[in-house]
mmCIF file of C-alpha atoms in Angstrom:
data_model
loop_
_atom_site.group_PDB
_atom_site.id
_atom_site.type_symbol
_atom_site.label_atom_id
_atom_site.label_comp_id
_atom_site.label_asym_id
_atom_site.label_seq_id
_atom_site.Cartn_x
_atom_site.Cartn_y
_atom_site.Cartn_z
ATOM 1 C CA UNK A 1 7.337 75.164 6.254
ATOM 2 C CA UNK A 2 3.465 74.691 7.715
ATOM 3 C CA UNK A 3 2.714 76.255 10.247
ATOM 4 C CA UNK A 4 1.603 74.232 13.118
ATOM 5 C CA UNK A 5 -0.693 75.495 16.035
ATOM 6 C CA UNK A 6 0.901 74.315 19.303
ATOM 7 C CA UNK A 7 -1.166 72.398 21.154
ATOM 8 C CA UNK A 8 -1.238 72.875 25.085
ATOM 9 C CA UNK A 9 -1.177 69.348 26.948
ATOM 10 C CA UNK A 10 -2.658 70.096 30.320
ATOM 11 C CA UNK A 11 -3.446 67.031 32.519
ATOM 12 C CA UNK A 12 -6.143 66.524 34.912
ATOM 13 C CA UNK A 13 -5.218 67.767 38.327
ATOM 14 C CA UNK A 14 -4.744 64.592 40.761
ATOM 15 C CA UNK A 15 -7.347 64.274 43.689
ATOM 16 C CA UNK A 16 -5.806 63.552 47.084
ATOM 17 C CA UNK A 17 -6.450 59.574 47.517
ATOM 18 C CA UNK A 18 -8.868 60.180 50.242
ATOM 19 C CA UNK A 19 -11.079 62.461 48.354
ATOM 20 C CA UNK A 20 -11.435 59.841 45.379
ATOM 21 C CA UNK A 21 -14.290 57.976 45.355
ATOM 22 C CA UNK A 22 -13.753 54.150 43.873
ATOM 23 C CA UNK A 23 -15.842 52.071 42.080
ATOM 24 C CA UNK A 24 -17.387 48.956 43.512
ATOM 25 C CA UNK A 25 -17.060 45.883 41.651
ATOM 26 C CA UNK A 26 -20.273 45.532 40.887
ATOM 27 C CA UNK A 27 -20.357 48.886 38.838
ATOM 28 C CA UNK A 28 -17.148 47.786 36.673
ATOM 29 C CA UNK A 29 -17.893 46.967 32.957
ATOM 30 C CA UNK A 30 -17.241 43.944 31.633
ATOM 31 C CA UNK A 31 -13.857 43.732 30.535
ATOM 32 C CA UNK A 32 -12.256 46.376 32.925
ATOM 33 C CA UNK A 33 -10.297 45.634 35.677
ATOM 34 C CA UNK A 34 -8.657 47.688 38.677
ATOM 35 C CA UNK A 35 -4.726 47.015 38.422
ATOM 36 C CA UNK A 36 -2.128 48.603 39.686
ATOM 37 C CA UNK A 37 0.448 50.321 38.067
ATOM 38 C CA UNK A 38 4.770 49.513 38.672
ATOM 39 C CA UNK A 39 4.256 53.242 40.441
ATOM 40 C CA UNK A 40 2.173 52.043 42.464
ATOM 41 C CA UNK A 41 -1.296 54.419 41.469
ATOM 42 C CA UNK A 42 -4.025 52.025 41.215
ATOM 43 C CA UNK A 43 -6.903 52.075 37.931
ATOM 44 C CA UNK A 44 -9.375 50.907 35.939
ATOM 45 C CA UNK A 45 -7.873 49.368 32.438
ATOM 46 C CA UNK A 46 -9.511 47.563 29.790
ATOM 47 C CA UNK A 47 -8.430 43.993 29.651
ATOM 48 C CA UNK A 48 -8.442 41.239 27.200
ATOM 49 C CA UNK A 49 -11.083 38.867 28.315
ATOM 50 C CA UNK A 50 -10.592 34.932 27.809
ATOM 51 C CA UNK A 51 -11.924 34.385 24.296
ATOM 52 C CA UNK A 52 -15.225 32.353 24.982
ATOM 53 C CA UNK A 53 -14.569 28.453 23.966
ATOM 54 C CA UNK A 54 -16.281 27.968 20.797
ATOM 55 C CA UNK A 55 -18.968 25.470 20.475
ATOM 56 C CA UNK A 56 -17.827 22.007 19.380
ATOM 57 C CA UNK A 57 -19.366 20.811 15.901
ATOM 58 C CA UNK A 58 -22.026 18.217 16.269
ATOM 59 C CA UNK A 59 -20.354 15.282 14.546
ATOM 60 C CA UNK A 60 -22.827 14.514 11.863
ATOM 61 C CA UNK A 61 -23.532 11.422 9.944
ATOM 62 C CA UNK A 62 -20.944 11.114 7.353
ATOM 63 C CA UNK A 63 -22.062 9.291 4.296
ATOM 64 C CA UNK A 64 -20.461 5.843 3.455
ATOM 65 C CA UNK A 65 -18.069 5.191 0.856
ATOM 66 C CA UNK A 66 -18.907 3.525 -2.282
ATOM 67 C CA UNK A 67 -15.940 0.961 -2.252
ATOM 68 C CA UNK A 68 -17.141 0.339 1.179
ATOM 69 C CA UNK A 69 -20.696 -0.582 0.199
ATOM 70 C CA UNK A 70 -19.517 -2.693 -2.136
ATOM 71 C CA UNK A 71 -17.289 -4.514 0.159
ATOM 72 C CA UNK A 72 -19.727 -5.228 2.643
ATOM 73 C CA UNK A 73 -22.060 -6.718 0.178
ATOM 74 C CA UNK A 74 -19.560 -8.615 -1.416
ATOM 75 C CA UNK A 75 -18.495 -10.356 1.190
ATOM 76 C CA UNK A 76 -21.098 -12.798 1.809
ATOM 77 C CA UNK A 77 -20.618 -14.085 -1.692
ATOM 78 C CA UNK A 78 -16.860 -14.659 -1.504
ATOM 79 C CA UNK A 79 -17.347 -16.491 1.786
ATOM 80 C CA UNK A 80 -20.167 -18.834 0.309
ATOM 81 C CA UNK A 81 -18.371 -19.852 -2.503
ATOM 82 C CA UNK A 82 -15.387 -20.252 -0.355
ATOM 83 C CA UNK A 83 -17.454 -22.331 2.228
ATOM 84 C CA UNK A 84 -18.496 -24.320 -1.633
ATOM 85 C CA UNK A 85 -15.502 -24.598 -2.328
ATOM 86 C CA UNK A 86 -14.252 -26.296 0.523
ATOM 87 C CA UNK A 87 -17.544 -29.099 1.218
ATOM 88 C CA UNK A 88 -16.732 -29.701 -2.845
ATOM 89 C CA UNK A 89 -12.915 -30.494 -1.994
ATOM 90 C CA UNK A 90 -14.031 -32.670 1.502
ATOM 91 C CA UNK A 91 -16.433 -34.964 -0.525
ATOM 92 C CA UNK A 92 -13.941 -35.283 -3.742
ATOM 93 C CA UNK A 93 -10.963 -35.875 -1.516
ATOM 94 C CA UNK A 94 -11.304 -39.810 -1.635
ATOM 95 C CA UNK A 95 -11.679 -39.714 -4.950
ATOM 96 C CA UNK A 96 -9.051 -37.055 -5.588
ATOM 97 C CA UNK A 97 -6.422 -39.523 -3.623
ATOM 98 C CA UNK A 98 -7.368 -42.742 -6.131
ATOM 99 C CA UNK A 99 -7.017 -40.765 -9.085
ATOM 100 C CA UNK A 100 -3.402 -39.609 -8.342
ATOM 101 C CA UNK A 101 -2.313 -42.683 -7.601
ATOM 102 C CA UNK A 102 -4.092 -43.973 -10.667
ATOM 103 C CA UNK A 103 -1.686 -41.632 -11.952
ATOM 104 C CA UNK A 104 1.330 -42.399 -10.459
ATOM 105 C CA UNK A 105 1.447 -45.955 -11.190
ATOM 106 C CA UNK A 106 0.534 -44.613 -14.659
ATOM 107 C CA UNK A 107 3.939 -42.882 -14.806
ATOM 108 C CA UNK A 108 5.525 -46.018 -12.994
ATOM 109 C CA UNK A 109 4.130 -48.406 -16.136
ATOM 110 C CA UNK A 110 5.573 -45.616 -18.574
ATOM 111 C CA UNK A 111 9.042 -45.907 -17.293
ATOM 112 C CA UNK A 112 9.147 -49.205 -16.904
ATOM 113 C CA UNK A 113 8.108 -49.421 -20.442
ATOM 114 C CA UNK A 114 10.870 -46.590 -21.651
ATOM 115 C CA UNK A 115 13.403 -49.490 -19.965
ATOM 116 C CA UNK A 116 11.865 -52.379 -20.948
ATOM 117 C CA UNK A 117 11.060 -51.969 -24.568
ATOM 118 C CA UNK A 118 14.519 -51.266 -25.975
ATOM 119 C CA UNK A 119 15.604 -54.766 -24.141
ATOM 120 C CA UNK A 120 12.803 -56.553 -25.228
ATOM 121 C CA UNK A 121 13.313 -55.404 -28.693
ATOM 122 C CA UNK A 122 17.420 -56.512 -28.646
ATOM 123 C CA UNK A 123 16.524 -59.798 -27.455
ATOM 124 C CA UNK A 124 13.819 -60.484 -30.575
ATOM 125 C CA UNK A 125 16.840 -59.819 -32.868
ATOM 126 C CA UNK A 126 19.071 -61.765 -31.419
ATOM 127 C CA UNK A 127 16.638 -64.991 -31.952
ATOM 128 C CA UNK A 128 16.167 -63.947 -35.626
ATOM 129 C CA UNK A 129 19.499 -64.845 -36.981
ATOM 130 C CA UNK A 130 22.976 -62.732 -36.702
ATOM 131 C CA UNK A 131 23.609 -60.379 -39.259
ATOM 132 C CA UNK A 132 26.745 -58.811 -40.221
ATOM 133 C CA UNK A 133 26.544 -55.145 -39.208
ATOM 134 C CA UNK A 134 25.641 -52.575 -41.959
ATOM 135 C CA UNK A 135 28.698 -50.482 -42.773
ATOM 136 C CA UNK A 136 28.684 -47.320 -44.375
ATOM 137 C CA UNK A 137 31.633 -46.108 -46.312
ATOM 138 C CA UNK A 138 31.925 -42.175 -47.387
ATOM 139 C CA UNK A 139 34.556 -40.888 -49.785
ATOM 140 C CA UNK A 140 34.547 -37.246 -50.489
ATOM 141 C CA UNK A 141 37.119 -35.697 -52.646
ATOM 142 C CA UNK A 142 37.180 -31.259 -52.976
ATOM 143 C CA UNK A 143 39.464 -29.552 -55.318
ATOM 144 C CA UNK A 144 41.281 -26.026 -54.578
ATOM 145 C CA UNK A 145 40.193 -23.862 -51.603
ATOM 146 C CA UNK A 146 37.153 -23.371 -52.529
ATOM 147 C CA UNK A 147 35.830 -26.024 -54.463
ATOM 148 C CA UNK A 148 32.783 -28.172 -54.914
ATOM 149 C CA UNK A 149 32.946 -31.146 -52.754
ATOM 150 C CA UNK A 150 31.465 -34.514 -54.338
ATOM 151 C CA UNK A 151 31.410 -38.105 -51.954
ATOM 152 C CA UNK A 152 29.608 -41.007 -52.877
ATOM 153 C CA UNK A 153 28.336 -43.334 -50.316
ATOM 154 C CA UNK A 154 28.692 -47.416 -50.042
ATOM 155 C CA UNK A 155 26.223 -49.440 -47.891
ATOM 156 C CA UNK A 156 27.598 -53.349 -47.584
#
């Protein structure tokens, strides 16, 4: 194995308490403290000091979005031709008003006339003379399952 050279711990003989001289704060470092110890012997230690706050950022100017730019400036324009949009509709409203009735009694006159005509028309033939009703007469004759059909047809 090595060979290690024992070491000799020797500690530094204690002072009686009246013979020690202490420190006054003023001559304690930054970062030391006195504390005393759970046996009750009193020291200097080094301490963690209270990290220092760190500086807050100085809130710059941040630069605008594009879609915000164009936004703003697009604004005005929807409003004005909204705003158009609206003195058009006030001044055509009178005439907006005759036109659909104009076109309501249009549709009126169209039914009407769907009703009317078909009447108007029986009653013309009626005055003309009665005539015997056309009739048609069909005969169709098929041989087999599958066969040809033939029909002749008779107007009287």
């Amino acid at each position: 194995m090595h060979s290690q050279t024992p070491y000799e711990i020797t500690t530094v003989p204690q002072m009686p308490t009246t013979a020690r001289a202490e420190m006054l704060p003023h001559e304690i470092p930054p970062g030391v403290q006195l504390v005393t110890l759970p046996g009750g012997i009193r020291t200097l230690a080094y301490t963690q000091a209270p990290a220092a706050p760190e500086p807050q950022p100085v809130p710059g100017a941040a630069p605008i979005p594009t879609w915000a730019k164009t936004t703003a400036l697009l604004t005005p324009t929807i409003g004005g031709g909204v705003a158009a949009a609206g003195t058009g509709l006030s001044y055509a409203a009178p005439g907006l008003i005759a036109m659909s009735q104009a076109l309501w009694a249009t549709v009126a006159l169209i039914a009407a006339g769907a009703i009317a005509l078909p009447l108007l028309l029986g009653i013309g033939r009626s005055r003309t003379g009665r005539a015997a009703p056309t009739q048609i007469t069909q005969n169709i004759t098929a041989t087999g399952l599958f066969g040809r059909a033939n029909g002749t047809i008779t107007n009287r």
